[in-house]
Amino acid sequence: MRKHIVAGNWKLNNNLNQTETLISELKQQTKTSDAEVMIAPTFVNLWHAFQATKQDDIEVISQNMHFAENGAYTGEISADMLKSIGIQTVILGHSERRAYFNETDESLAKKVDAALVNNMRVIFCFGEELADRKAGKEASVVESQIKNALFHLEPSAFKHIVLAYEPVWAIGTGETASPEQAQDMHAFIRKTLATKYGNAIADDMTILYGGSVKPGNAKEIFSKPDVDGGLIGGAALKAEDFYAIVNAF
Ligand code: PGA
């Protein structure tokens, strides 16, 4: 079912004390919208964050995971490990993972499979770079990222997938896609899904926008019919700003 979701990606921010502080500040905020609220602290603080928010309307999710169940992959974390501490949702394919950690469509397809086998929900990220947009190739780049990582899946798998369109040129840059640019791409993503899987799956898909979403622009972006929520970086690190975005619906 299509939902409103606002997910905060904390990236490489917040040690344990800072995680405790931000969570207690988040708990003091009031939610006035129907959006599902998620936060993605770093791996080492997931267990603590999960325990600290158990009674609250906040889901703690992971920023990443490995595709292997276990084995000789030093420094990695598996779906099973995440599940064993209560984590049910994982962000995969964030552009920073693709750019700095060499994640490819192929490795992401394996990660998506591993998450689904473990009954996890996936927030799958993709988006074009500035050069792609300047060359007018944004739609074909996005289409191939989606096809390469997801189009081997059975239709039923899409119940467990949320898509996050994040134009790389808008992430952490202060530059936001205009609400119209976001809407156009989200409509194109839905059309791409519909072509392969039919209208019902495409209409049901929750598609988030990410890239410099702030309290000041969230309402306008979220007002677009194909934008179902946001994946928030910088503004997720301040409780008040984050909830202003959550309440923008
Ligand atoms: P930003 O990050 O909101 O800081 O641009 C978005 C993201 O990377 O998900």
JSON list of N, CA and C in Angstrom, two decimals, residues 5-75:
[
{"chain": "A", "resi": 5, "resn": "ILE", "atom": "N", "xyz": [6.05, 8.41, 4.06]},
{"chain": "A", "resi": 5, "resn": "ILE", "atom": "CA", "xyz": [7.20, 8.03, 4.89]},
{"chain": "A", "resi": 5, "resn": "ILE", "atom": "C", "xyz": [8.18, 9.21, 4.93]},
{"chain": "A", "resi": 6, "resn": "VAL", "atom": "N", "xyz": [8.68, 9.51, 6.11]},
{"chain": "A", "resi": 6, "resn": "VAL", "atom": "CA", "xyz": [9.80, 10.45, 6.20]},
{"chain": "A", "resi": 6, "resn": "VAL", "atom": "C", "xyz": [10.91, 9.73, 6.98]},
{"chain": "A", "resi": 7, "resn": "ALA", "atom": "N", "xyz": [12.02, 9.49, 6.31]},
{"chain": "A", "resi": 7, "resn": "ALA", "atom": "CA", "xyz": [13.12, 8.73, 6.90]},
{"chain": "A", "resi": 7, "resn": "ALA", "atom": "C", "xyz": [14.35, 9.62, 7.02]},
{"chain": "A", "resi": 8, "resn": "GLY", "atom": "N", "xyz": [14.95, 9.60, 8.19]},
{"chain": "A", "resi": 8, "resn": "GLY", "atom": "CA", "xyz": [16.16, 10.40, 8.43]},
{"chain": "A", "resi": 8, "resn": "GLY", "atom": "C", "xyz": [17.39, 9.52, 8.32]},
{"chain": "A", "resi": 9, "resn": "ASN", "atom": "N", "xyz": [18.24, 9.87, 7.37]},
{"chain": "A", "resi": 9, "resn": "ASN", "atom": "CA", "xyz": [19.49, 9.13, 7.18]},
{"chain": "A", "resi": 9, "resn": "ASN", "atom": "C", "xyz": [20.59, 9.91, 7.90]},
{"chain": "A", "resi": 10, "resn": "TRP", "atom": "N", "xyz": [21.03, 9.37, 9.03]},
{"chain": "A", "resi": 10, "resn": "TRP", "atom": "CA", "xyz": [22.00, 10.11, 9.85]},
{"chain": "A", "resi": 10, "resn": "TRP", "atom": "C", "xyz": [23.42, 10.01, 9.29]},
{"chain": "A", "resi": 11, "resn": "LYS", "atom": "N", "xyz": [23.65, 9.14, 8.35]},
{"chain": "A", "resi": 11, "resn": "LYS", "atom": "CA", "xyz": [24.98, 8.96, 7.73]},
{"chain": "A", "resi": 11, "resn": "LYS", "atom": "C", "xyz": [26.05, 8.76, 8.82]},
{"chain": "A", "resi": 12, "resn": "LEU", "atom": "N", "xyz": [27.25, 9.28, 8.60]},
{"chain": "A", "resi": 12, "resn": "LEU", "atom": "CA", "xyz": [28.33, 9.08, 9.57]},
{"chain": "A", "resi": 12, "resn": "LEU", "atom": "C", "xyz": [28.31, 10.23, 10.59]},
{"chain": "A", "resi": 13, "resn": "ASN", "atom": "N", "xyz": [27.22, 10.27, 11.35]},
{"chain": "A", "resi": 13, "resn": "ASN", "atom": "CA", "xyz": [27.04, 11.32, 12.35]},
{"chain": "A", "resi": 13, "resn": "ASN", "atom": "C", "xyz": [26.48, 10.69, 13.62]},
{"chain": "A", "resi": 14, "resn": "ASN", "atom": "N", "xyz": [26.82, 11.30, 14.75]},
{"chain": "A", "resi": 14, "resn": "ASN", "atom": "CA", "xyz": [26.27, 10.97, 16.07]},
{"chain": "A", "resi": 14, "resn": "ASN", "atom": "C", "xyz": [26.91, 9.73, 16.72]},
{"chain": "A", "resi": 15, "resn": "ASN", "atom": "N", "xyz": [27.72, 10.00, 17.74]},
{"chain": "A", "resi": 15, "resn": "ASN", "atom": "CA", "xyz": [28.23, 8.91, 18.58]},
{"chain": "A", "resi": 15, "resn": "ASN", "atom": "C", "xyz": [27.11, 8.50, 19.53]},
{"chain": "A", "resi": 16, "resn": "LEU", "atom": "N", "xyz": [27.43, 7.64, 20.49]},
{"chain": "A", "resi": 16, "resn": "LEU", "atom": "CA", "xyz": [26.38, 7.12, 21.36]},
{"chain": "A", "resi": 16, "resn": "LEU", "atom": "C", "xyz": [25.67, 8.22, 22.15]},
{"chain": "A", "resi": 17, "resn": "ASN", "atom": "N", "xyz": [26.45, 9.11, 22.76]},
{"chain": "A", "resi": 17, "resn": "ASN", "atom": "CA", "xyz": [25.82, 10.19, 23.54]},
{"chain": "A", "resi": 17, "resn": "ASN", "atom": "C", "xyz": [24.95, 11.07, 22.66]},
{"chain": "A", "resi": 18, "resn": "GLN", "atom": "N", "xyz": [25.46, 11.40, 21.50]},
{"chain": "A", "resi": 18, "resn": "GLN", "atom": "CA", "xyz": [24.70, 12.27, 20.59]},
{"chain": "A", "resi": 18, "resn": "GLN", "atom": "C", "xyz": [23.44, 11.57, 20.09]},
{"chain": "A", "resi": 19, "resn": "THR", "atom": "N", "xyz": [23.55, 10.25, 19.90]},
{"chain": "A", "resi": 19, "resn": "THR", "atom": "CA", "xyz": [22.38, 9.47, 19.48]},
{"chain": "A", "resi": 19, "resn": "THR", "atom": "C", "xyz": [21.31, 9.52, 20.57]},
{"chain": "A", "resi": 20, "resn": "GLU", "atom": "N", "xyz": [21.75, 9.35, 21.83]},
{"chain": "A", "resi": 20, "resn": "GLU", "atom": "CA", "xyz": [20.79, 9.41, 22.95]},
{"chain": "A", "resi": 20, "resn": "GLU", "atom": "C", "xyz": [20.12, 10.78, 23.01]},
{"chain": "A", "resi": 21, "resn": "THR", "atom": "N", "xyz": [20.93, 11.82, 22.85]},
{"chain": "A", "resi": 21, "resn": "THR", "atom": "CA", "xyz": [20.38, 13.19, 22.93]},
{"chain": "A", "resi": 21, "resn": "THR", "atom": "C", "xyz": [19.38, 13.43, 21.81]},
{"chain": "A", "resi": 22, "resn": "LEU", "atom": "N", "xyz": [19.77, 13.09, 20.59]},
{"chain": "A", "resi": 22, "resn": "LEU", "atom": "CA", "xyz": [18.87, 13.37, 19.46]},
{"chain": "A", "resi": 22, "resn": "LEU", "atom": "C", "xyz": [17.58, 12.56, 19.59]},
{"chain": "A", "resi": 23, "resn": "ILE", "atom": "N", "xyz": [17.69, 11.31, 20.04]},
{"chain": "A", "resi": 23, "resn": "ILE", "atom": "CA", "xyz": [16.47, 10.52, 20.20]},
{"chain": "A", "resi": 23, "resn": "ILE", "atom": "C", "xyz": [15.57, 11.13, 21.26]},
{"chain": "A", "resi": 24, "resn": "SER", "atom": "N", "xyz": [16.16, 11.59, 22.36]},
{"chain": "A", "resi": 24, "resn": "SER", "atom": "CA", "xyz": [15.27, 12.16, 23.37]},
{"chain": "A", "resi": 24, "resn": "SER", "atom": "C", "xyz": [14.65, 13.46, 22.85]},
{"chain": "A", "resi": 25, "resn": "GLU", "atom": "N", "xyz": [15.36, 14.21, 22.03]},
{"chain": "A", "resi": 25, "resn": "GLU", "atom": "CA", "xyz": [14.76, 15.42, 21.44]},
{"chain": "A", "resi": 25, "resn": "GLU", "atom": "C", "xyz": [13.65, 15.05, 20.43]},
{"chain": "A", "resi": 26, "resn": "LEU", "atom": "N", "xyz": [13.89, 13.99, 19.68]},
{"chain": "A", "resi": 26, "resn": "LEU", "atom": "CA", "xyz": [12.86, 13.55, 18.72]},
{"chain": "A", "resi": 26, "resn": "LEU", "atom": "C", "xyz": [11.59, 13.15, 19.44]},
{"chain": "A", "resi": 27, "resn": "LYS", "atom": "N", "xyz": [11.77, 12.49, 20.60]},
{"chain": "A", "resi": 27, "resn": "LYS", "atom": "CA", "xyz": [10.59, 12.04, 21.34]},
{"chain": "A", "resi": 27, "resn": "LYS", "atom": "C", "xyz": [9.77, 13.19, 21.89]},
{"chain": "A", "resi": 28, "resn": "GLN", "atom": "N", "xyz": [10.40, 14.35, 22.03]},
{"chain": "A", "resi": 28, "resn": "GLN", "atom": "CA", "xyz": [9.65, 15.50, 22.54]},
{"chain": "A", "resi": 28, "resn": "GLN", "atom": "C", "xyz": [8.82, 16.19, 21.45]},
{"chain": "A", "resi": 29, "resn": "GLN", "atom": "N", "xyz": [9.05, 15.82, 20.22]},
{"chain": "A", "resi": 29, "resn": "GLN", "atom": "CA", "xyz": [8.32, 16.45, 19.12]},
{"chain": "A", "resi": 29, "resn": "GLN", "atom": "C", "xyz": [6.93, 15.82, 18.98]},
{"chain": "A", "resi": 30, "resn": "THR", "atom": "N", "xyz": [6.03, 16.57, 18.40]},
{"chain": "A", "resi": 30, "resn": "THR", "atom": "CA", "xyz": [4.68, 16.06, 18.20]},
{"chain": "A", "resi": 30, "resn": "THR", "atom": "C", "xyz": [4.45, 15.79, 16.73]},
{"chain": "A", "resi": 31, "resn": "LYS", "atom": "N", "xyz": [3.91, 14.62, 16.45]},
{"chain": "A", "resi": 31, "resn": "LYS", "atom": "CA", "xyz": [3.61, 14.29, 15.05]},
{"chain": "A", "resi": 31, "resn": "LYS", "atom": "C", "xyz": [2.15, 14.64, 14.77]},
{"chain": "A", "resi": 32, "resn": "THR", "atom": "N", "xyz": [1.96, 15.44, 13.73]},
{"chain": "A", "resi": 32, "resn": "THR", "atom": "CA", "xyz": [0.59, 15.82, 13.39]},
{"chain": "A", "resi": 32, "resn": "THR", "atom": "C", "xyz": [0.20, 15.29, 12.01]},
{"chain": "A", "resi": 33, "resn": "SER", "atom": "N", "xyz": [1.10, 14.52, 11.38]},
{"chain": "A", "resi": 33, "resn": "SER", "atom": "CA", "xyz": [0.79, 14.00, 10.05]},
{"chain": "A", "resi": 33, "resn": "SER", "atom": "C", "xyz": [0.66, 12.48, 10.12]},
{"chain": "A", "resi": 34, "resn": "ASP", "atom": "N", "xyz": [0.29, 11.89, 8.98]},
{"chain": "A", "resi": 34, "resn": "ASP", "atom": "CA", "xyz": [0.15, 10.43, 8.94]},
{"chain": "A", "resi": 34, "resn": "ASP", "atom": "C", "xyz": [1.44, 9.75, 8.48]},
{"chain": "A", "resi": 35, "resn": "ALA", "atom": "N", "xyz": [2.52, 10.50, 8.39]},
{"chain": "A", "resi": 35, "resn": "ALA", "atom": "CA", "xyz": [3.76, 9.91, 7.85]},
{"chain": "A", "resi": 35, "resn": "ALA", "atom": "C", "xyz": [4.38, 8.90, 8.82]},
{"chain": "A", "resi": 36, "resn": "GLU", "atom": "N", "xyz": [4.88, 7.81, 8.27]},
{"chain": "A", "resi": 36, "resn": "GLU", "atom": "CA", "xyz": [5.70, 6.89, 9.07]},
{"chain": "A", "resi": 36, "resn": "GLU", "atom": "C", "xyz": [7.04, 7.57, 9.28]},
{"chain": "A", "resi": 37, "resn": "VAL", "atom": "N", "xyz": [7.55, 7.52, 10.49]},
{"chain": "A", "resi": 37, "resn": "VAL", "atom": "CA", "xyz": [8.82, 8.17, 10.81]},
{"chain": "A", "resi": 37, "resn": "VAL", "atom": "C", "xyz": [9.90, 7.11, 11.01]},
{"chain": "A", "resi": 38, "resn": "MET", "atom": "N", "xyz": [11.01, 7.29, 10.32]},
{"chain": "A", "resi": 38, "resn": "MET", "atom": "CA", "xyz": [12.13, 6.35, 10.46]},
{"chain": "A", "resi": 38, "resn": "MET", "atom": "C", "xyz": [13.41, 7.12, 10.69]},
{"chain": "A", "resi": 39, "resn": "ILE", "atom": "N", "xyz": [14.31, 6.52, 11.46]},
{"chain": "A", "resi": 39, "resn": "ILE", "atom": "CA", "xyz": [15.66, 7.10, 11.59]},
{"chain": "A", "resi": 39, "resn": "ILE", "atom": "C", "xyz": [16.69, 6.01, 11.34]},
{"chain": "A", "resi": 40, "resn": "ALA", "atom": "N", "xyz": [17.78, 6.40, 10.70]},
{"chain": "A", "resi": 40, "resn": "ALA", "atom": "CA", "xyz": [18.84, 5.44, 10.37]},
{"chain": "A", "resi": 40, "resn": "ALA", "atom": "C", "xyz": [20.16, 5.89, 11.00]},
{"chain": "A", "resi": 41, "resn": "PRO", "atom": "N", "xyz": [20.38, 5.50, 12.26]},
{"chain": "A", "resi": 41, "resn": "PRO", "atom": "CA", "xyz": [21.68, 5.79, 12.89]},
{"chain": "A", "resi": 41, "resn": "PRO", "atom": "C", "xyz": [22.74, 4.83, 12.34]},
{"chain": "A", "resi": 42, "resn": "THR", "atom": "N", "xyz": [23.98, 5.09, 12.72]},
{"chain": "A", "resi": 42, "resn": "THR", "atom": "CA", "xyz": [25.07, 4.21, 12.28]},
{"chain": "A", "resi": 42, "resn": "THR", "atom": "C", "xyz": [24.93, 2.82, 12.93]},
{"chain": "A", "resi": 43, "resn": "PHE", "atom": "N", "xyz": [25.56, 1.82, 12.30]},
{"chain": "A", "resi": 43, "resn": "PHE", "atom": "CA", "xyz": [25.42, 0.44, 12.77]},
{"chain": "A", "resi": 43, "resn": "PHE", "atom": "C", "xyz": [25.61, 0.28, 14.29]},
{"chain": "A", "resi": 44, "resn": "VAL", "atom": "N", "xyz": [26.69, 0.88, 14.83]},
{"chain": "A", "resi": 44, "resn": "VAL", "atom": "CA", "xyz": [27.00, 0.61, 16.25]},
{"chain": "A", "resi": 44, "resn": "VAL", "atom": "C", "xyz": [25.92, 1.12, 17.19]},
{"chain": "A", "resi": 45, "resn": "ASN", "atom": "N", "xyz": [25.13, 2.06, 16.73]},
{"chain": "A", "resi": 45, "resn": "ASN", "atom": "CA", "xyz": [24.10, 2.60, 17.63]},
{"chain": "A", "resi": 45, "resn": "ASN", "atom": "C", "xyz": [22.69, 2.09, 17.33]},
{"chain": "A", "resi": 46, "resn": "LEU", "atom": "N", "xyz": [22.58, 1.14, 16.42]},
{"chain": "A", "resi": 46, "resn": "LEU", "atom": "CA", "xyz": [21.24, 0.65, 16.05]},
{"chain": "A", "resi": 46, "resn": "LEU", "atom": "C", "xyz": [20.53, -0.02, 17.22]},
{"chain": "A", "resi": 47, "resn": "TRP", "atom": "N", "xyz": [21.26, -0.87, 17.93]},
{"chain": "A", "resi": 47, "resn": "TRP", "atom": "CA", "xyz": [20.64, -1.61, 19.03]},
{"chain": "A", "resi": 47, "resn": "TRP", "atom": "C", "xyz": [20.14, -0.64, 20.09]},
{"chain": "A", "resi": 48, "resn": "HIS", "atom": "N", "xyz": [21.00, 0.30, 20.43]},
{"chain": "A", "resi": 48, "resn": "HIS", "atom": "CA", "xyz": [20.63, 1.27, 21.45]},
{"chain": "A", "resi": 48, "resn": "HIS", "atom": "C", "xyz": [19.42, 2.10, 20.98]},
{"chain": "A", "resi": 49, "resn": "ALA", "atom": "N", "xyz": [19.49, 2.57, 19.74]},
{"chain": "A", "resi": 49, "resn": "ALA", "atom": "CA", "xyz": [18.40, 3.40, 19.21]},
{"chain": "A", "resi": 49, "resn": "ALA", "atom": "C", "xyz": [17.09, 2.61, 19.16]},
{"chain": "A", "resi": 50, "resn": "PHE", "atom": "N", "xyz": [17.21, 1.34, 18.80]},
{"chain": "A", "resi": 50, "resn": "PHE", "atom": "CA", "xyz": [16.02, 0.48, 18.74]},
{"chain": "A", "resi": 50, "resn": "PHE", "atom": "C", "xyz": [15.38, 0.36, 20.13]},
{"chain": "A", "resi": 51, "resn": "GLN", "atom": "N", "xyz": [16.22, 0.10, 21.13]},
{"chain": "A", "resi": 51, "resn": "GLN", "atom": "CA", "xyz": [15.72, -0.03, 22.50]},
{"chain": "A", "resi": 51, "resn": "GLN", "atom": "C", "xyz": [15.08, 1.28, 22.97]},
{"chain": "A", "resi": 52, "resn": "ALA", "atom": "N", "xyz": [15.73, 2.39, 22.60]},
{"chain": "A", "resi": 52, "resn": "ALA", "atom": "CA", "xyz": [15.28, 3.70, 23.10]},
{"chain": "A", "resi": 52, "resn": "ALA", "atom": "C", "xyz": [13.98, 4.17, 22.45]},
{"chain": "A", "resi": 53, "resn": "THR", "atom": "N", "xyz": [13.60, 3.57, 21.32]},
{"chain": "A", "resi": 53, "resn": "THR", "atom": "CA", "xyz": [12.40, 4.06, 20.62]},
{"chain": "A", "resi": 53, "resn": "THR", "atom": "C", "xyz": [11.29, 3.01, 20.55]},
{"chain": "A", "resi": 54, "resn": "LYS", "atom": "N", "xyz": [11.51, 1.90, 21.23]},
{"chain": "A", "resi": 54, "resn": "LYS", "atom": "CA", "xyz": [10.56, 0.78, 21.17]},
{"chain": "A", "resi": 54, "resn": "LYS", "atom": "C", "xyz": [9.11, 1.19, 21.42]},
{"chain": "A", "resi": 55, "resn": "GLN", "atom": "N", "xyz": [8.92, 2.09, 22.36]},
{"chain": "A", "resi": 55, "resn": "GLN", "atom": "CA", "xyz": [7.55, 2.48, 22.73]},
{"chain": "A", "resi": 55, "resn": "GLN", "atom": "C", "xyz": [7.04, 3.64, 21.87]},
{"chain": "A", "resi": 56, "resn": "ASP", "atom": "N", "xyz": [7.85, 4.10, 20.94]},
{"chain": "A", "resi": 56, "resn": "ASP", "atom": "CA", "xyz": [7.50, 5.32, 20.21]},
{"chain": "A", "resi": 56, "resn": "ASP", "atom": "C", "xyz": [7.14, 5.02, 18.77]},
{"chain": "A", "resi": 57, "resn": "ASP", "atom": "N", "xyz": [6.61, 6.05, 18.14]},
{"chain": "A", "resi": 57, "resn": "ASP", "atom": "CA", "xyz": [6.17, 5.93, 16.77]},
{"chain": "A", "resi": 57, "resn": "ASP", "atom": "C", "xyz": [7.34, 6.26, 15.83]},
{"chain": "A", "resi": 58, "resn": "ILE", "atom": "N", "xyz": [8.48, 5.61, 16.09]},
{"chain": "A", "resi": 58, "resn": "ILE", "atom": "CA", "xyz": [9.69, 5.86, 15.30]},
{"chain": "A", "resi": 58, "resn": "ILE", "atom": "C", "xyz": [10.30, 4.49, 14.98]},
{"chain": "A", "resi": 59, "resn": "GLU", "atom": "N", "xyz": [10.53, 4.24, 13.70]},
{"chain": "A", "resi": 59, "resn": "GLU", "atom": "CA", "xyz": [11.18, 2.97, 13.34]},
{"chain": "A", "resi": 59, "resn": "GLU", "atom": "C", "xyz": [12.67, 3.20, 13.12]},
{"chain": "A", "resi": 60, "resn": "VAL", "atom": "N", "xyz": [13.48, 2.37, 13.74]},
{"chain": "A", "resi": 60, "resn": "VAL", "atom": "CA", "xyz": [14.93, 2.47, 13.54]},
{"chain": "A", "resi": 60, "resn": "VAL", "atom": "C", "xyz": [15.31, 1.54, 12.39]},
{"chain": "A", "resi": 61, "resn": "ILE", "atom": "N", "xyz": [16.03, 2.10, 11.42]},
{"chain": "A", "resi": 61, "resn": "ILE", "atom": "CA", "xyz": [16.36, 1.35, 10.21]},
{"chain": "A", "resi": 61, "resn": "ILE", "atom": "C", "xyz": [17.87, 1.42, 9.96]},
{"chain": "A", "resi": 62, "resn": "SER", "atom": "N", "xyz": [18.34, 0.57, 9.07]},
{"chain": "A", "resi": 62, "resn": "SER", "atom": "CA", "xyz": [19.78, 0.50, 8.81]},
{"chain": "A", "resi": 62, "resn": "SER", "atom": "C", "xyz": [20.13, 1.29, 7.54]},
{"chain": "A", "resi": 63, "resn": "GLN", "atom": "N", "xyz": [21.35, 1.83, 7.52]},
{"chain": "A", "resi": 63, "resn": "GLN", "atom": "CA", "xyz": [21.80, 2.60, 6.35]},
{"chain": "A", "resi": 63, "resn": "GLN", "atom": "C", "xyz": [22.32, 1.71, 5.23]},
{"chain": "A", "resi": 64, "resn": "ASN", "atom": "N", "xyz": [22.56, 0.44, 5.56]},
{"chain": "A", "resi": 64, "resn": "ASN", "atom": "CA", "xyz": [23.23, -0.45, 4.60]},
{"chain": "A", "resi": 64, "resn": "ASN", "atom": "C", "xyz": [23.24, -1.85, 5.19]},
{"chain": "A", "resi": 65, "resn": "MET", "atom": "N", "xyz": [23.65, -2.83, 4.41]},
{"chain": "A", "resi": 65, "resn": "MET", "atom": "CA", "xyz": [23.96, -4.18, 4.90]},
{"chain": "A", "resi": 65, "resn": "MET", "atom": "C", "xyz": [24.71, -4.91, 3.80]},
{"chain": "A", "resi": 66, "resn": "HIS", "atom": "N", "xyz": [25.27, -6.06, 4.13]},
{"chain": "A", "resi": 66, "resn": "HIS", "atom": "CA", "xyz": [25.97, -6.88, 3.13]},
{"chain": "A", "resi": 66, "resn": "HIS", "atom": "C", "xyz": [25.00, -7.92, 2.57]},
{"chain": "A", "resi": 67, "resn": "PHE", "atom": "N", "xyz": [25.33, -8.46, 1.39]},
{"chain": "A", "resi": 67, "resn": "PHE", "atom": "CA", "xyz": [24.42, -9.45, 0.82]},
{"chain": "A", "resi": 67, "resn": "PHE", "atom": "C", "xyz": [24.62, -10.86, 1.37]},
{"chain": "A", "resi": 68, "resn": "ALA", "atom": "N", "xyz": [25.81, -11.11, 1.95]},
{"chain": "A", "resi": 68, "resn": "ALA", "atom": "CA", "xyz": [26.05, -12.48, 2.46]},
{"chain": "A", "resi": 68, "resn": "ALA", "atom": "C", "xyz": [25.39, -12.65, 3.83]},
{"chain": "A", "resi": 69, "resn": "GLU", "atom": "N", "xyz": [24.98, -13.86, 4.10]},
{"chain": "A", "resi": 69, "resn": "GLU", "atom": "CA", "xyz": [24.34, -14.18, 5.38]},
{"chain": "A", "resi": 69, "resn": "GLU", "atom": "C", "xyz": [25.39, -14.17, 6.50]},
{"chain": "A", "resi": 70, "resn": "ASN", "atom": "N", "xyz": [26.56, -14.70, 6.17]},
{"chain": "A", "resi": 70, "resn": "ASN", "atom": "CA", "xyz": [27.70, -14.69, 7.10]},
{"chain": "A", "resi": 70, "resn": "ASN", "atom": "C", "xyz": [28.93, -15.08, 6.29]},
{"chain": "A", "resi": 71, "resn": "GLY", "atom": "N", "xyz": [30.08, -15.15, 6.94]},
{"chain": "A", "resi": 71, "resn": "GLY", "atom": "CA", "xyz": [31.28, -15.58, 6.22]},
{"chain": "A", "resi": 71, "resn": "GLY", "atom": "C", "xyz": [32.43, -14.59, 6.31]},
{"chain": "A", "resi": 72, "resn": "ALA", "atom": "N", "xyz": [33.40, -14.76, 5.42]},
{"chain": "A", "resi": 72, "resn": "ALA", "atom": "CA", "xyz": [34.64, -14.00, 5.51]},
{"chain": "A", "resi": 72, "resn": "ALA", "atom": "C", "xyz": [34.50, -12.65, 4.80]},
{"chain": "A", "resi": 73, "resn": "TYR", "atom": "N", "xyz": [33.78, -11.74, 5.42]},
{"chain": "A", "resi": 73, "resn": "TYR", "atom": "CA", "xyz": [33.58, -10.39, 4.88]},
{"chain": "A", "resi": 73, "resn": "TYR", "atom": "C", "xyz": [33.84, -9.39, 6.01]},
{"chain": "A", "resi": 74, "resn": "THR", "atom": "N", "xyz": [35.12, -9.22, 6.32]},
{"chain": "A", "resi": 74, "resn": "THR", "atom": "CA", "xyz": [35.51, -8.40, 7.46]},
{"chain": "A", "resi": 74, "resn": "THR", "atom": "C", "xyz": [34.84, -7.02, 7.44]},
{"chain": "A", "resi": 75, "resn": "GLY", "atom": "N", "xyz": [34.27, -6.69, 8.57]},
{"chain": "A", "resi": 75, "resn": "GLY", "atom": "CA", "xyz": [33.69, -5.35, 8.71]},
{"chain": "A", "resi": 75, "resn": "GLY", "atom": "C", "xyz": [32.26, -5.23, 8.23]}
]
